PDB file of C-alpha atoms and ligand atoms in Angstrom:
ATOM      1  CA  MET Q  25       0.004  -0.006   0.002  1.00  0.00           C
ATOM      2  CA  ILE Q  26       1.303   3.473  -0.892  1.00  0.00           C
ATOM      3  CA  VAL Q  27       1.054   5.984   1.951  1.00  0.00           C
ATOM      4  CA  TYR Q  28       0.365   9.480   0.575  1.00  0.00           C
ATOM      5  CA  LYS Q  29       1.741  12.401   2.580  1.00  0.00           C
ATOM      6  CA  THR Q  30      -0.004  15.642   3.470  1.00  0.00           C
ATOM      7  CA  PRO Q  31       1.735  18.960   2.729  1.00  0.00           C
ATOM      8  CA  GLU Q  32       2.508  19.236   6.476  1.00  0.00           C
ATOM      9  CA  GLU Q  33       4.130  15.808   6.499  1.00  0.00           C
ATOM     10  CA  ILE Q  34       6.179  16.694   3.424  1.00  0.00           C
ATOM     11  CA  GLU Q  35       7.512  19.754   5.305  1.00  0.00           C
ATOM     12  CA  LEU Q  36       8.613  17.485   8.166  1.00  0.00           C
ATOM     13  CA  ILE Q  37      10.493  15.277   5.690  1.00  0.00           C
ATOM     14  CA  ARG Q  38      12.155  18.406   4.302  1.00  0.00           C
ATOM     15  CA  GLU Q  39      13.261  19.359   7.851  1.00  0.00           C
ATOM     16  CA  SER Q  40      14.661  15.874   8.266  1.00  0.00           C
ATOM     17  CA  GLY Q  41      16.379  16.320   4.907  1.00  0.00           C
ATOM     18  CA  VAL Q  42      18.150  19.497   6.040  1.00  0.00           C
ATOM     19  CA  ILE Q  43      19.678  17.690   9.052  1.00  0.00           C
ATOM     20  CA  LEU Q  44      20.641  14.880   6.701  1.00  0.00           C
ATOM     21  CA  GLY Q  45      22.220  17.243   4.171  1.00  0.00           C
ATOM     22  CA  LYS Q  46      24.276  18.903   6.895  1.00  0.00           C
ATOM     23  CA  ALA Q  47      25.340  15.537   8.338  1.00  0.00           C
ATOM     24  CA  HIS Q  48      26.525  14.568   4.844  1.00  0.00           C
ATOM     25  CA  ALA Q  49      28.486  17.839   4.679  1.00  0.00           C
ATOM     26  CA  GLU Q  50      30.246  17.039   7.979  1.00  0.00           C
ATOM     27  CA  VAL Q  51      31.358  13.782   6.384  1.00  0.00           C
ATOM     28  CA  ALA Q  52      32.270  15.450   3.077  1.00  0.00           C
ATOM     29  CA  LYS Q  53      34.709  17.752   4.918  1.00  0.00           C
ATOM     30  CA  LEU Q  54      36.699  14.784   6.159  1.00  0.00           C
ATOM     31  CA  ILE Q  55      36.880  12.551   3.111  1.00  0.00           C
ATOM     32  CA  GLU Q  56      40.517  12.323   2.064  1.00  0.00           C
ATOM     33  CA  PRO Q  57      43.248   9.720   1.876  1.00  0.00           C
ATOM     34  CA  GLY Q  58      44.075   8.416   5.373  1.00  0.00           C
ATOM     35  CA  ILE Q  59      40.665   8.507   7.015  1.00  0.00           C
ATOM     36  CA  THR Q  60      38.619   5.421   7.875  1.00  0.00           C
ATOM     37  CA  THR Q  61      34.924   4.964   7.216  1.00  0.00           C
ATOM     38  CA  LEU Q  62      34.398   4.221  10.926  1.00  0.00           C
ATOM     39  CA  GLU Q  63      35.626   7.748  11.733  1.00  0.00           C
ATOM     40  CA  LEU Q  64      33.183   9.167   9.185  1.00  0.00           C
ATOM     41  CA  ASP Q  65      30.366   7.131  10.690  1.00  0.00           C
ATOM     42  CA  LYS Q  66      31.008   8.520  14.152  1.00  0.00           C
ATOM     43  CA  VAL Q  67      30.946  12.117  12.924  1.00  0.00           C
ATOM     44  CA  ALA Q  68      27.653  11.583  11.096  1.00  0.00           C
ATOM     45  CA  GLU Q  69      25.985   9.926  14.077  1.00  0.00           C
ATOM     46  CA  GLU Q  70      27.076  12.708  16.440  1.00  0.00           C
ATOM     47  CA  TYR Q  71      25.846  15.417  14.097  1.00  0.00           C
ATOM     48  CA  ILE Q  72      22.439  13.786  13.648  1.00  0.00           C
ATOM     49  CA  ARG Q  73      21.896  13.168  17.383  1.00  0.00           C
ATOM     50  CA  ASP Q  74      23.168  16.658  18.342  1.00  0.00           C
ATOM     51  CA  ASN Q  75      20.508  18.093  16.040  1.00  0.00           C
ATOM     52  CA  GLY Q  76      17.580  16.139  17.412  1.00  0.00           C
ATOM     53  CA  GLY Q  77      17.494  13.357  14.846  1.00  0.00           C
ATOM     54  CA  THR Q  78      18.106   9.626  14.955  1.00  0.00           C
ATOM     55  CA  PRO Q  79      20.183   7.739  12.387  1.00  0.00           C
ATOM     56  CA  SER Q  80      17.665   5.793  10.289  1.00  0.00           C
ATOM     57  CA  PHE Q  81      20.021   2.984   9.336  1.00  0.00           C
ATOM     58  CA  LYS Q  82      21.567   2.175  12.719  1.00  0.00           C
ATOM     59  CA  GLY Q  83      19.878  -0.983  13.954  1.00  0.00           C
ATOM     60  CA  TYR Q  84      17.733  -1.275  10.811  1.00  0.00           C
ATOM     61  CA  GLN Q  85      17.470  -5.043  10.358  1.00  0.00           C
ATOM     62  CA  GLY Q  86      20.609  -5.149  12.488  1.00  0.00           C
ATOM     63  CA  PHE Q  87      22.743  -2.798  10.367  1.00  0.00           C
ATOM     64  CA  PRO Q  88      25.552  -1.560  12.661  1.00  0.00           C
ATOM     65  CA  GLY Q  89      26.286   1.883  11.180  1.00  0.00           C
ATOM     66  CA  THR Q  90      24.801   5.336  10.761  1.00  0.00           C
ATOM     67  CA  LEU Q  91      26.251   5.370   7.235  1.00  0.00           C
ATOM     68  CA  CYS Q  92      26.389   2.832   4.490  1.00  0.00           C
ATOM     69  CA  VAL Q  93      29.893   3.363   3.119  1.00  0.00           C
ATOM     70  CA  SER Q  94      30.716   1.653  -0.147  1.00  0.00           C
ATOM     71  CA  PRO Q  95      34.119   2.248  -1.732  1.00  0.00           C
ATOM     72  CA  ASN Q  96      35.115   1.471  -5.324  1.00  0.00           C
ATOM     73  CA  GLU Q  97      33.606  -1.846  -6.485  1.00  0.00           C
ATOM     74  CA  GLN Q  98      31.142  -1.863  -3.590  1.00  0.00           C
ATOM     75  CA  VAL Q  99      27.732  -0.791  -4.861  1.00  0.00           C
ATOM     76  CA  VAL Q 100      25.834  -0.145  -1.605  1.00  0.00           C
ATOM     77  CA  HIS Q 101      25.338  -1.261   2.016  1.00  0.00           C
ATOM     78  CA  GLY Q 102      29.034  -1.360   2.984  1.00  0.00           C
ATOM     79  CA  ILE Q 103      29.635  -1.428   6.758  1.00  0.00           C
ATOM     80  CA  PRO Q 104      31.853   1.265   8.321  1.00  0.00           C
ATOM     81  CA  ASN Q 105      35.238  -0.239   9.280  1.00  0.00           C
ATOM     82  CA  ASN Q 106      38.901   0.502   9.934  1.00  0.00           C
ATOM     83  CA  VAL Q 107      40.048   0.301   6.323  1.00  0.00           C
ATOM     84  CA  VAL Q 108      41.882   3.507   5.392  1.00  0.00           C
ATOM     85  CA  LEU Q 109      40.717   5.387   2.293  1.00  0.00           C
ATOM     86  CA  LYS Q 110      43.410   5.972  -0.307  1.00  0.00           C
ATOM     87  CA  GLU Q 111      44.099   8.283  -3.211  1.00  0.00           C
ATOM     88  CA  GLY Q 112      42.033   7.304  -6.250  1.00  0.00           C
ATOM     89  CA  ASP Q 113      39.229   5.605  -4.317  1.00  0.00           C
ATOM     90  CA  VAL Q 114      35.630   6.635  -4.588  1.00  0.00           C
ATOM     91  CA  LEU Q 115      33.262   6.341  -1.643  1.00  0.00           C
ATOM     92  CA  SER Q 116      29.489   6.139  -1.753  1.00  0.00           C
ATOM     93  CA  VAL Q 117      28.040   7.496   1.496  1.00  0.00           C
ATOM     94  CA  ASP Q 118      24.392   6.723   2.094  1.00  0.00           C
ATOM     95  CA  CYS Q 119      22.582   8.059   5.152  1.00  0.00           C
ATOM     96  CA  GLY Q 120      19.104   8.437   6.569  1.00  0.00           C
ATOM     97  CA  VAL Q 121      17.665  10.656   9.298  1.00  0.00           C
ATOM     98  CA  PHE Q 122      14.537  10.072  11.381  1.00  0.00           C
ATOM     99  CA  TYR Q 123      13.140  13.359  12.720  1.00  0.00           C
ATOM    100  CA  LYS Q 124       9.701  14.311  14.051  1.00  0.00           C
ATOM    101  CA  GLY Q 125       8.319  10.970  12.920  1.00  0.00           C
ATOM    102  CA  PHE Q 126       9.663  10.925   9.354  1.00  0.00           C
ATOM    103  CA  HIS Q 127      12.669   9.578   7.513  1.00  0.00           C
ATOM    104  CA  SER Q 128      14.742  11.190   4.794  1.00  0.00           C
ATOM    105  CA  ASP Q 129      17.274   9.255   2.765  1.00  0.00           C
ATOM    106  CA  SER Q 130      20.080  10.425   0.481  1.00  0.00           C
ATOM    107  CA  ALA Q 131      23.437   9.320  -0.895  1.00  0.00           C
ATOM    108  CA  TYR Q 132      26.464  10.929  -2.533  1.00  0.00           C
ATOM    109  CA  THR Q 133      29.570   9.396  -4.074  1.00  0.00           C
ATOM    110  CA  TYR Q 134      32.873  11.169  -3.367  1.00  0.00           C
ATOM    111  CA  GLU Q 135      36.273  11.207  -5.014  1.00  0.00           C
ATOM    112  CA  VAL Q 136      39.105  10.472  -2.593  1.00  0.00           C
ATOM    113  CA  GLY Q 137      41.974  12.673  -3.733  1.00  0.00           C
ATOM    114  CA  GLU Q 138      42.539  12.455  -7.474  1.00  0.00           C
ATOM    115  CA  VAL Q 139      40.575   9.749  -9.308  1.00  0.00           C
ATOM    116  CA  ALA Q 140      40.937   8.347 -12.807  1.00  0.00           C
ATOM    117  CA  PRO Q 141      39.114  10.371 -15.496  1.00  0.00           C
ATOM    118  CA  GLU Q 142      36.759   7.501 -16.367  1.00  0.00           C
ATOM    119  CA  VAL Q 143      35.810   7.188 -12.708  1.00  0.00           C
ATOM    120  CA  ARG Q 144      35.110  10.897 -12.383  1.00  0.00           C
ATOM    121  CA  ALA Q 145      32.930  10.630 -15.499  1.00  0.00           C
ATOM    122  CA  LEU Q 146      30.990   7.735 -13.943  1.00  0.00           C
ATOM    123  CA  LEU Q 147      30.262   9.815 -10.849  1.00  0.00           C
ATOM    124  CA  GLN Q 148      29.119  12.813 -12.889  1.00  0.00           C
ATOM    125  CA  ALA Q 149      26.878  10.665 -15.076  1.00  0.00           C
ATOM    126  CA  THR Q 150      25.320   8.898 -12.081  1.00  0.00           C
ATOM    127  CA  LYS Q 151      24.506  12.201 -10.408  1.00  0.00           C
ATOM    128  CA  GLU Q 152      23.098  13.565 -13.657  1.00  0.00           C
ATOM    129  CA  SER Q 153      20.985  10.418 -14.090  1.00  0.00           C
ATOM    130  CA  LEU Q 154      19.450  11.042 -10.658  1.00  0.00           C
ATOM    131  CA  TYR Q 155      18.258  14.455 -11.854  1.00  0.00           C
ATOM    132  CA  LYS Q 156      16.986  12.919 -15.117  1.00  0.00           C
ATOM    133  CA  GLY Q 157      14.917  10.538 -13.000  1.00  0.00           C
ATOM    134  CA  ILE Q 158      13.694  13.354 -10.757  1.00  0.00           C
ATOM    135  CA  GLU Q 159      12.471  15.282 -13.827  1.00  0.00           C
ATOM    136  CA  SER Q 160       9.977  12.475 -14.361  1.00  0.00           C
ATOM    137  CA  ALA Q 161       8.771  12.384 -10.752  1.00  0.00           C
ATOM    138  CA  LYS Q 162       5.750  14.595 -11.334  1.00  0.00           C
ATOM    139  CA  GLU Q 163       2.041  13.985 -11.235  1.00  0.00           C
ATOM    140  CA  GLY Q 164       0.681  12.144 -14.229  1.00  0.00           C
ATOM    141  CA  MET Q 165       3.933  10.424 -15.166  1.00  0.00           C
ATOM    142  CA  ARG Q 166       4.491   6.731 -14.411  1.00  0.00           C
ATOM    143  CA  LEU Q 167       7.060   4.904 -12.300  1.00  0.00           C
ATOM    144  CA  GLY Q 168       8.497   3.479 -15.517  1.00  0.00           C
ATOM    145  CA  ASP Q 169       9.252   6.995 -16.737  1.00  0.00           C
ATOM    146  CA  ILE Q 170      11.652   7.535 -13.832  1.00  0.00           C
ATOM    147  CA  GLY Q 171      13.467   4.257 -14.488  1.00  0.00           C
ATOM    148  CA  ALA Q 172      13.559   4.778 -18.243  1.00  0.00           C
ATOM    149  CA  ALA Q 173      15.070   8.247 -17.855  1.00  0.00           C
ATOM    150  CA  ILE Q 174      17.880   6.893 -15.654  1.00  0.00           C
ATOM    151  CA  GLN Q 175      18.471   3.802 -17.755  1.00  0.00           C
ATOM    152  CA  ASN Q 176      18.471   5.557 -21.122  1.00  0.00           C
ATOM    153  CA  TYR Q 177      20.831   8.282 -19.981  1.00  0.00           C
ATOM    154  CA  THR Q 178      23.392   5.965 -18.391  1.00  0.00           C
ATOM    155  CA  GLU Q 179      23.270   3.120 -20.897  1.00  0.00           C
ATOM    156  CA  ASP Q 180      23.759   5.561 -23.772  1.00  0.00           C
ATOM    157  CA  LEU Q 181      27.042   6.514 -22.091  1.00  0.00           C
ATOM    158  CA  GLY Q 182      28.083   2.849 -21.898  1.00  0.00           C
ATOM    159  CA  TYR Q 183      27.386   2.273 -18.210  1.00  0.00           C
ATOM    160  CA  SER Q 184      25.104  -0.357 -16.714  1.00  0.00           C
ATOM    161  CA  VAL Q 185      22.250  -0.165 -14.235  1.00  0.00           C
ATOM    162  CA  VAL Q 186      22.006  -2.411 -11.177  1.00  0.00           C
ATOM    163  CA  ARG Q 187      18.630  -4.162 -11.284  1.00  0.00           C
ATOM    164  CA  GLU Q 188      18.393  -6.020  -7.979  1.00  0.00           C
ATOM    165  CA  LEU Q 189      18.387  -2.884  -5.800  1.00  0.00           C
ATOM    166  CA  VAL Q 190      15.860  -0.127  -6.276  1.00  0.00           C
ATOM    167  CA  GLY Q 191      14.551   3.135  -4.847  1.00  0.00           C
ATOM    168  CA  HIS Q 192      11.475   3.198  -2.635  1.00  0.00           C
ATOM    169  CA  GLY Q 193       8.772   5.188  -0.923  1.00  0.00           C
ATOM    170  CA  VAL Q 194       9.891   7.058   2.227  1.00  0.00           C
ATOM    171  CA  GLY Q 195       7.858   8.332   5.180  1.00  0.00           C
ATOM    172  CA  LYS Q 196       7.119   7.053   8.662  1.00  0.00           C
ATOM    173  CA  ASN Q 197       9.028   3.992   7.490  1.00  0.00           C
ATOM    174  CA  LEU Q 198      12.430   4.100   5.818  1.00  0.00           C
ATOM    175  CA  HIS Q 199      11.297   1.735   3.073  1.00  0.00           C
ATOM    176  CA  GLU Q 200       7.721   2.008   1.879  1.00  0.00           C
ATOM    177  CA  GLU Q 201       5.937   1.116  -1.308  1.00  0.00           C
ATOM    178  CA  PRO Q 202       6.317   1.589  -4.194  1.00  0.00           C
ATOM    179  CA  GLN Q 203       9.628   0.181  -5.372  1.00  0.00           C
ATOM    180  CA  VAL Q 204      11.357   2.613  -7.737  1.00  0.00           C
ATOM    181  CA  PRO Q 205      13.570   0.725 -10.217  1.00  0.00           C
ATOM    182  CA  ASN Q 206      16.370   2.542 -12.026  1.00  0.00           C
ATOM    183  CA  TYR Q 207      15.333   0.884 -15.279  1.00  0.00           C
ATOM    184  CA  GLY Q 208      12.009   0.616 -17.023  1.00  0.00           C
ATOM    185  CA  LYS Q 209       9.783   1.544 -19.907  1.00  0.00           C
ATOM    186  CA  ARG Q 210       8.191   4.905 -20.509  1.00  0.00           C
ATOM    187  CA  GLY Q 211       4.473   5.035 -19.787  1.00  0.00           C
ATOM    188  CA  ARG Q 212       4.510   1.810 -17.744  1.00  0.00           C
ATOM    189  CA  GLY Q 213       3.921   1.182 -14.071  1.00  0.00           C
ATOM    190  CA  LYS Q 214       1.977   2.991 -11.407  1.00  0.00           C
ATOM    191  CA  ARG Q 215       0.743   6.533 -12.079  1.00  0.00           C
ATOM    192  CA  LEU Q 216       2.577   9.133  -9.984  1.00  0.00           C
ATOM    193  CA  GLU Q 217       0.337  11.255  -7.761  1.00  0.00           C
ATOM    194  CA  GLU Q 218       0.884  14.274  -5.571  1.00  0.00           C
ATOM    195  CA  GLY Q 219       1.664  13.171  -1.999  1.00  0.00           C
ATOM    196  CA  MET Q 220       3.939  10.294  -2.998  1.00  0.00           C
ATOM    197  CA  VAL Q 221       7.413  10.661  -1.476  1.00  0.00           C
ATOM    198  CA  LEU Q 222      10.097   8.628  -3.217  1.00  0.00           C
ATOM    199  CA  ALA Q 223      13.779   7.910  -2.707  1.00  0.00           C
ATOM    200  CA  ILE Q 224      15.265   7.841  -6.187  1.00  0.00           C
ATOM    201  CA  GLU Q 225      18.707   6.238  -6.118  1.00  0.00           C
ATOM    202  CA  PRO Q 226      20.513   5.173  -9.274  1.00  0.00           C
ATOM    203  CA  MET Q 227      23.313   2.615  -8.729  1.00  0.00           C
ATOM    204  CA  ILE Q 228      25.411   2.712 -11.897  1.00  0.00           C
ATOM    205  CA  ASN Q 229      28.355   0.492 -12.786  1.00  0.00           C
ATOM    206  CA  LEU Q 230      31.389   1.212 -14.946  1.00  0.00           C
ATOM    207  CA  GLY Q 231      31.395  -2.444 -16.045  1.00  0.00           C
ATOM    208  CA  LYS Q 232      28.577  -4.962 -16.216  1.00  0.00           C
ATOM    209  CA  ARG Q 233      25.386  -4.692 -14.172  1.00  0.00           C
ATOM    210  CA  PHE Q 234      25.786  -7.899 -12.174  1.00  0.00           C
ATOM    211  CA  ILE Q 235      26.315  -7.860  -8.421  1.00  0.00           C
ATOM    212  CA  VAL Q 236      27.344 -10.245  -5.657  1.00  0.00           C
ATOM    213  CA  HIS Q 237      26.275 -10.317  -2.020  1.00  0.00           C
ATOM    214  CA  GLY Q 238      29.068 -10.238   0.569  1.00  0.00           C
ATOM    215  CA  ASN Q 239      29.593 -12.776   3.344  1.00  0.00           C
ATOM    216  CA  ASP Q 240      28.863 -10.095   5.961  1.00  0.00           C
ATOM    217  CA  GLY Q 241      25.209 -10.212   4.900  1.00  0.00           C
ATOM    218  CA  TRP Q 242      25.220  -6.587   3.768  1.00  0.00           C
ATOM    219  CA  THR Q 243      27.906  -5.463   1.333  1.00  0.00           C
ATOM    220  CA  ILE Q 244      26.920  -5.517  -2.332  1.00  0.00           C
ATOM    221  CA  THR Q 245      29.810  -5.593  -4.807  1.00  0.00           C
ATOM    222  CA  THR Q 246      30.018  -5.578  -8.599  1.00  0.00           C
ATOM    223  CA  GLN Q 247      30.626  -9.062  -9.928  1.00  0.00           C
ATOM    224  CA  ASP Q 248      33.381  -7.877 -12.289  1.00  0.00           C
ATOM    225  CA  SER Q 249      34.988  -5.634  -9.587  1.00  0.00           C
ATOM    226  CA  ALA Q 250      34.549  -2.524 -11.744  1.00  0.00           C
ATOM    227  CA  PHE Q 251      33.720   0.697  -9.892  1.00  0.00           C
ATOM    228  CA  SER Q 252      30.151   1.660  -9.056  1.00  0.00           C
ATOM    229  CA  ALA Q 253      28.505   4.978  -8.118  1.00  0.00           C
ATOM    230  CA  HIS Q 254      25.355   5.850  -6.169  1.00  0.00           C
ATOM    231  CA  PHE Q 255      23.453   9.118  -5.723  1.00  0.00           C
ATOM    232  CA  GLU Q 256      20.099   9.494  -3.994  1.00  0.00           C
ATOM    233  CA  HIS Q 257      17.522  12.139  -3.167  1.00  0.00           C
ATOM    234  CA  THR Q 258      14.186  11.931  -1.379  1.00  0.00           C
ATOM    235  CA  VAL Q 259      11.595  13.750  -3.518  1.00  0.00           C
ATOM    236  CA  ALA Q 260       7.902  14.548  -3.285  1.00  0.00           C
ATOM    237  CA  VAL Q 261       5.866  14.013  -6.431  1.00  0.00           C
ATOM    238  CA  ALA Q 262       4.103  17.261  -7.287  1.00  0.00           C
ATOM    239  CA  LYS Q 263       2.190  18.865 -10.138  1.00  0.00           C
ATOM    240  CA  GLY Q 264       4.507  20.292 -12.784  1.00  0.00           C
ATOM    241  CA  LYS Q 265       7.816  19.560 -11.078  1.00  0.00           C
ATOM    242  CA  ALA Q 266       9.148  17.241  -8.377  1.00  0.00           C
ATOM    243  CA  ASP Q 267       9.976  18.783  -5.026  1.00  0.00           C
ATOM    244  CA  ILE Q 268      13.445  17.647  -3.852  1.00  0.00           C
ATOM    245  CA  LEU Q 269      13.335  17.251  -0.049  1.00  0.00           C
ATOM    246  CA  THR Q 270      16.968  16.312   0.576  1.00  0.00           C
ATOM    247  CA  THR Q 271      19.863  18.516  -0.428  1.00  0.00           C
ATOM    248  CA  PHE Q 272      23.439  18.330  -1.747  1.00  0.00           C
ATOM    249  CA  GLU Q 273      23.880  22.076  -1.219  1.00  0.00           C
ATOM    250  CA  TYR Q 274      25.837  21.758   2.037  1.00  0.00           C
ATOM    251  CA  ILE Q 275      27.968  18.932   0.644  1.00  0.00           C
ATOM    252  CA  GLU Q 276      28.854  20.873  -2.454  1.00  0.00           C
ATOM    253  CA  GLN Q 277      29.731  23.998  -0.440  1.00  0.00           C
ATOM    254  CA  GLU Q 278      32.284  21.854   1.443  1.00  0.00           C
ATOM    255  CA  LEU Q 279      33.648  20.306  -1.743  1.00  0.00           C
ATOM    256  CA  LYS Q 280      34.080  23.766  -3.261  1.00  0.00           C
ATOM    257  CA  LYS Q 281      36.028  24.910  -0.200  1.00  0.00           C
ATOM    258  CA  LYS Q 282      38.227  21.835  -0.376  1.00  0.00           C
ATOM    259  CA  ASN Q 283      38.908  21.981  -4.117  1.00  0.00           C
ATOM    260  CA  GLY Q 284      39.306  25.754  -4.238  1.00  0.00           C
TER     261      GLY Q 284
HETATM  262 MG1   MG V 125      19.864   5.733   0.999  1.00  0.00          MG
HETATM  263 MG1   MG V 126      17.192   4.605  -0.163  1.00  0.00          MG
END
């Protein structure tokens, strides 16, 4: 069952999204060769709790972290650990905040130091594909329009789309209906209506689309070990134009400061 949100509830998700965006920015500041993902996790958890939120992921089906941290060939759901990030890595950081009864969910993939040009291009294309998907998240379109926009954009550039993991509804629960695949056919699937709140989250691979599940029960890795990228926003379906409830603004301010 899809739970439609009132305008007041959507504003609460936006408030949650601001805390989330700022927590991401605290992490963004620190991402450089030499840091561990466990250190990043601690900073994110402290920021969220200090600002009245609760980390959505911590304890979710037993997940141990505030962040899902997925370097390089890891697609999503990596567990924070003591492995040190190194020059040329990329790191997907996925986080959720629960605040005043509602979750928000977003992800960003970072370059660690200088990365290879084809890797940087993958990150840019994945982020762009998220916005292509969001353009379709308006009343009267169909779920398949979102997936088709992401799939067509990324496959035309020679990348591949992970199929087994998908976006989702967000609200009082972190994962609600409907599922939001990053592939699909235009005009197919459920009609999008005002009041739907969706996490749109393309997971795009430099190599083939196939994935493997790690022995830790969480980590998802590309089967061919090629790099993968992941960007995510929580958006409200609206008339005319989707309303993006999470934000990369604070992250990108930090990245600008860092990169001059
Ligand atoms: Mg997420
Ligand atoms: Mg999500």
